[in-house]
PDB file of C-alpha atoms in Angstrom:
ATOM      1  CA  UNK A   1      13.179   2.196 -22.629  1.00 43.00           C
ATOM      2  CA  UNK A   2      10.984   3.936 -20.074  1.00 48.00           C
ATOM      3  CA  UNK A   3      11.271   7.645 -19.630  1.00 46.00           C
ATOM      4  CA  UNK A   4      10.507   9.365 -16.359  1.00 48.00           C
ATOM      5  CA  UNK A   5       9.060  12.842 -16.607  1.00 48.00           C
ATOM      6  CA  UNK A   6      11.415  15.390 -15.127  1.00 52.00           C
ATOM      7  CA  UNK A   7       8.700  16.794 -12.879  1.00 58.00           C
ATOM      8  CA  UNK A   8       8.130  13.352 -11.389  1.00 59.00           C
ATOM      9  CA  UNK A   9      11.095  12.231  -9.282  1.00 67.00           C
ATOM     10  CA  UNK A  10      11.987   8.548  -9.262  1.00 78.00           C
ATOM     11  CA  UNK A  11      10.736   6.555  -6.273  1.00 83.00           C
ATOM     12  CA  UNK A  12      12.971   4.158  -4.367  1.00 92.00           C
ATOM     13  CA  UNK A  13      10.363   1.663  -3.181  1.00 95.00           C
ATOM     14  CA  UNK A  14      12.727  -0.119  -0.799  1.00 95.00           C
ATOM     15  CA  UNK A  15      13.572   3.139   0.988  1.00 95.00           C
ATOM     16  CA  UNK A  16       9.916   4.226   0.998  1.00 96.00           C
ATOM     17  CA  UNK A  17       8.862   0.923   2.559  1.00 96.00           C
ATOM     18  CA  UNK A  18      11.635   0.889   5.163  1.00 95.00           C
ATOM     19  CA  UNK A  19      11.264   4.557   6.150  1.00 95.00           C
ATOM     20  CA  UNK A  20       7.499   5.055   5.861  1.00 94.00           C
ATOM     21  CA  UNK A  21       5.412   2.104   4.781  1.00 96.00           C
ATOM     22  CA  UNK A  22       6.589  -0.698   7.047  1.00 96.00           C
ATOM     23  CA  UNK A  23       5.857   0.926  10.409  1.00 95.00           C
ATOM     24  CA  UNK A  24       2.505   2.333   9.343  1.00 96.00           C
ATOM     25  CA  UNK A  25       1.361  -0.938   7.793  1.00 97.00           C
ATOM     26  CA  UNK A  26       2.470  -2.980  10.809  1.00 96.00           C
ATOM     27  CA  UNK A  27       0.509  -0.708  13.128  1.00 96.00           C
ATOM     28  CA  UNK A  28      -2.643  -0.693  10.987  1.00 97.00           C
ATOM     29  CA  UNK A  29      -2.497  -4.443  10.283  1.00 97.00           C
ATOM     30  CA  UNK A  30      -1.989  -5.270  13.962  1.00 96.00           C
ATOM     31  CA  UNK A  31      -5.059  -3.215  14.857  1.00 96.00           C
ATOM     32  CA  UNK A  32      -7.191  -4.613  12.028  1.00 96.00           C
ATOM     33  CA  UNK A  33      -6.110  -8.195  12.710  1.00 95.00           C
ATOM     34  CA  UNK A  34      -7.149  -7.828  16.358  1.00 95.00           C
ATOM     35  CA  UNK A  35     -10.559  -6.709  15.102  1.00 94.00           C
ATOM     36  CA  UNK A  36     -10.929  -9.737  12.840  1.00 94.00           C
ATOM     37  CA  UNK A  37     -10.006  -8.163   9.499  1.00 95.00           C
ATOM     38  CA  UNK A  38      -7.737  -9.996   7.074  1.00 95.00           C
ATOM     39  CA  UNK A  39      -7.204  -7.331   4.403  1.00 96.00           C
ATOM     40  CA  UNK A  40      -6.958  -3.639   3.679  1.00 97.00           C
ATOM     41  CA  UNK A  41      -6.791  -1.524   0.554  1.00 97.00           C
ATOM     42  CA  UNK A  42      -4.519   1.321  -0.514  1.00 98.00           C
ATOM     43  CA  UNK A  43      -5.590   3.544  -3.369  1.00 96.00           C
ATOM     44  CA  UNK A  44      -3.415   5.636  -5.653  1.00 94.00           C
ATOM     45  CA  UNK A  45      -3.573   8.734  -3.480  1.00 94.00           C
ATOM     46  CA  UNK A  46      -2.249   6.792  -0.464  1.00 96.00           C
ATOM     47  CA  UNK A  47      -5.501   6.271   1.446  1.00 97.00           C
ATOM     48  CA  UNK A  48      -5.351   3.079   3.518  1.00 97.00           C
ATOM     49  CA  UNK A  49      -8.865   1.821   4.071  1.00 97.00           C
ATOM     50  CA  UNK A  50     -11.177  -1.060   4.853  1.00 96.00           C
ATOM     51  CA  UNK A  51     -14.670  -1.597   3.523  1.00 91.00           C
ATOM     52  CA  UNK A  52     -17.686  -1.544   5.821  1.00 88.00           C
ATOM     53  CA  UNK A  53     -20.268  -3.040   3.501  1.00 89.00           C
ATOM     54  CA  UNK A  54     -20.105  -0.546   0.593  1.00 91.00           C
ATOM     55  CA  UNK A  55     -18.480   2.306   2.520  1.00 93.00           C
ATOM     56  CA  UNK A  56     -14.693   2.806   2.625  1.00 93.00           C
ATOM     57  CA  UNK A  57     -13.371   3.687   6.078  1.00 95.00           C
ATOM     58  CA  UNK A  58      -9.988   5.403   5.930  1.00 96.00           C
ATOM     59  CA  UNK A  59      -7.609   4.122   8.601  1.00 95.00           C
ATOM     60  CA  UNK A  60      -4.461   5.976   7.536  1.00 96.00           C
ATOM     61  CA  UNK A  61      -3.122   8.111   4.691  1.00 96.00           C
ATOM     62  CA  UNK A  62       0.345   7.792   3.174  1.00 94.00           C
ATOM     63  CA  UNK A  63       2.022  10.882   1.840  1.00 85.00           C
ATOM     64  CA  UNK A  64       4.381  10.187  -1.042  1.00 90.00           C
ATOM     65  CA  UNK A  65       2.812   6.801  -1.826  1.00 95.00           C
ATOM     66  CA  UNK A  66       4.623   5.284  -4.833  1.00 95.00           C
ATOM     67  CA  UNK A  67       2.797   5.896  -8.107  1.00 92.00           C
ATOM     68  CA  UNK A  68       1.222   3.022  -9.998  1.00 93.00           C
ATOM     69  CA  UNK A  69       4.233   2.539 -12.273  1.00 92.00           C
ATOM     70  CA  UNK A  70       6.164   1.351  -9.187  1.00 95.00           C
ATOM     71  CA  UNK A  71       3.502  -1.042  -7.927  1.00 95.00           C
ATOM     72  CA  UNK A  72       5.175  -4.162  -9.377  1.00 95.00           C
ATOM     73  CA  UNK A  73       8.299  -3.369  -7.352  1.00 96.00           C
ATOM     74  CA  UNK A  74       6.250  -2.440  -4.291  1.00 96.00           C
ATOM     75  CA  UNK A  75       4.277  -5.684  -4.606  1.00 97.00           C
ATOM     76  CA  UNK A  76       7.514  -7.701  -4.524  1.00 97.00           C
ATOM     77  CA  UNK A  77       8.606  -5.884  -1.359  1.00 97.00           C
ATOM     78  CA  UNK A  78       5.250  -6.404   0.344  1.00 97.00           C
ATOM     79  CA  UNK A  79       5.193 -10.091  -0.605  1.00 97.00           C
ATOM     80  CA  UNK A  80       8.694 -10.526   0.827  1.00 96.00           C
ATOM     81  CA  UNK A  81       7.185  -9.216   4.065  1.00 94.00           C
ATOM     82  CA  UNK A  82       4.507 -11.939   4.148  1.00 94.00           C
ATOM     83  CA  UNK A  83       1.640  -9.921   2.664  1.00 97.00           C
ATOM     84  CA  UNK A  84      -0.472 -11.059  -0.263  1.00 97.00           C
ATOM     85  CA  UNK A  85      -1.055  -8.317  -2.798  1.00 97.00           C
ATOM     86  CA  UNK A  86      -3.712  -8.001  -5.475  1.00 96.00           C
ATOM     87  CA  UNK A  87      -3.783  -5.006  -7.786  1.00 93.00           C
ATOM     88  CA  UNK A  88      -7.295  -4.008  -8.834  1.00 90.00           C
ATOM     89  CA  UNK A  89      -7.226  -0.945 -11.073  1.00 88.00           C
ATOM     90  CA  UNK A  90      -6.189   2.008  -8.924  1.00 93.00           C
ATOM     91  CA  UNK A  91      -6.059   0.017  -5.675  1.00 96.00           C
ATOM     92  CA  UNK A  92      -3.694  -2.422  -4.014  1.00 97.00           C
ATOM     93  CA  UNK A  93      -5.446  -4.951  -1.782  1.00 97.00           C
ATOM     94  CA  UNK A  94      -3.184  -6.361   0.933  1.00 98.00           C
ATOM     95  CA  UNK A  95      -4.099  -9.431   2.924  1.00 97.00           C
ATOM     96  CA  UNK A  96      -2.318 -11.412   5.606  1.00 95.00           C
ATOM     97  CA  UNK A  97      -2.601 -14.810   7.246  1.00 86.00           C
ATOM     98  CA  UNK A  98      -4.659 -15.121  10.426  1.00 74.00           C
TER      99      UNK A  98
END
């Protein structure tokens, strides 16, 4: 049985995606896709970024980004919305078809 610390409220990933994540991601992905990009990364603190060679360029920042323990659920939601998701340590890498 998993215990949630009382100072860390539970996250409803479906609500977070519908209320916050979906619109922001659609806007950023539309812009990046038009520029020829096919992926972006989101780190634990909610920074949405792309890599320019070895330099991360922040495109957006999520407040209240779901913590890592919710990433399996968040991955399912993102995949249902036609994104490919790869978790690499403290980062989610999202990619989309051209």
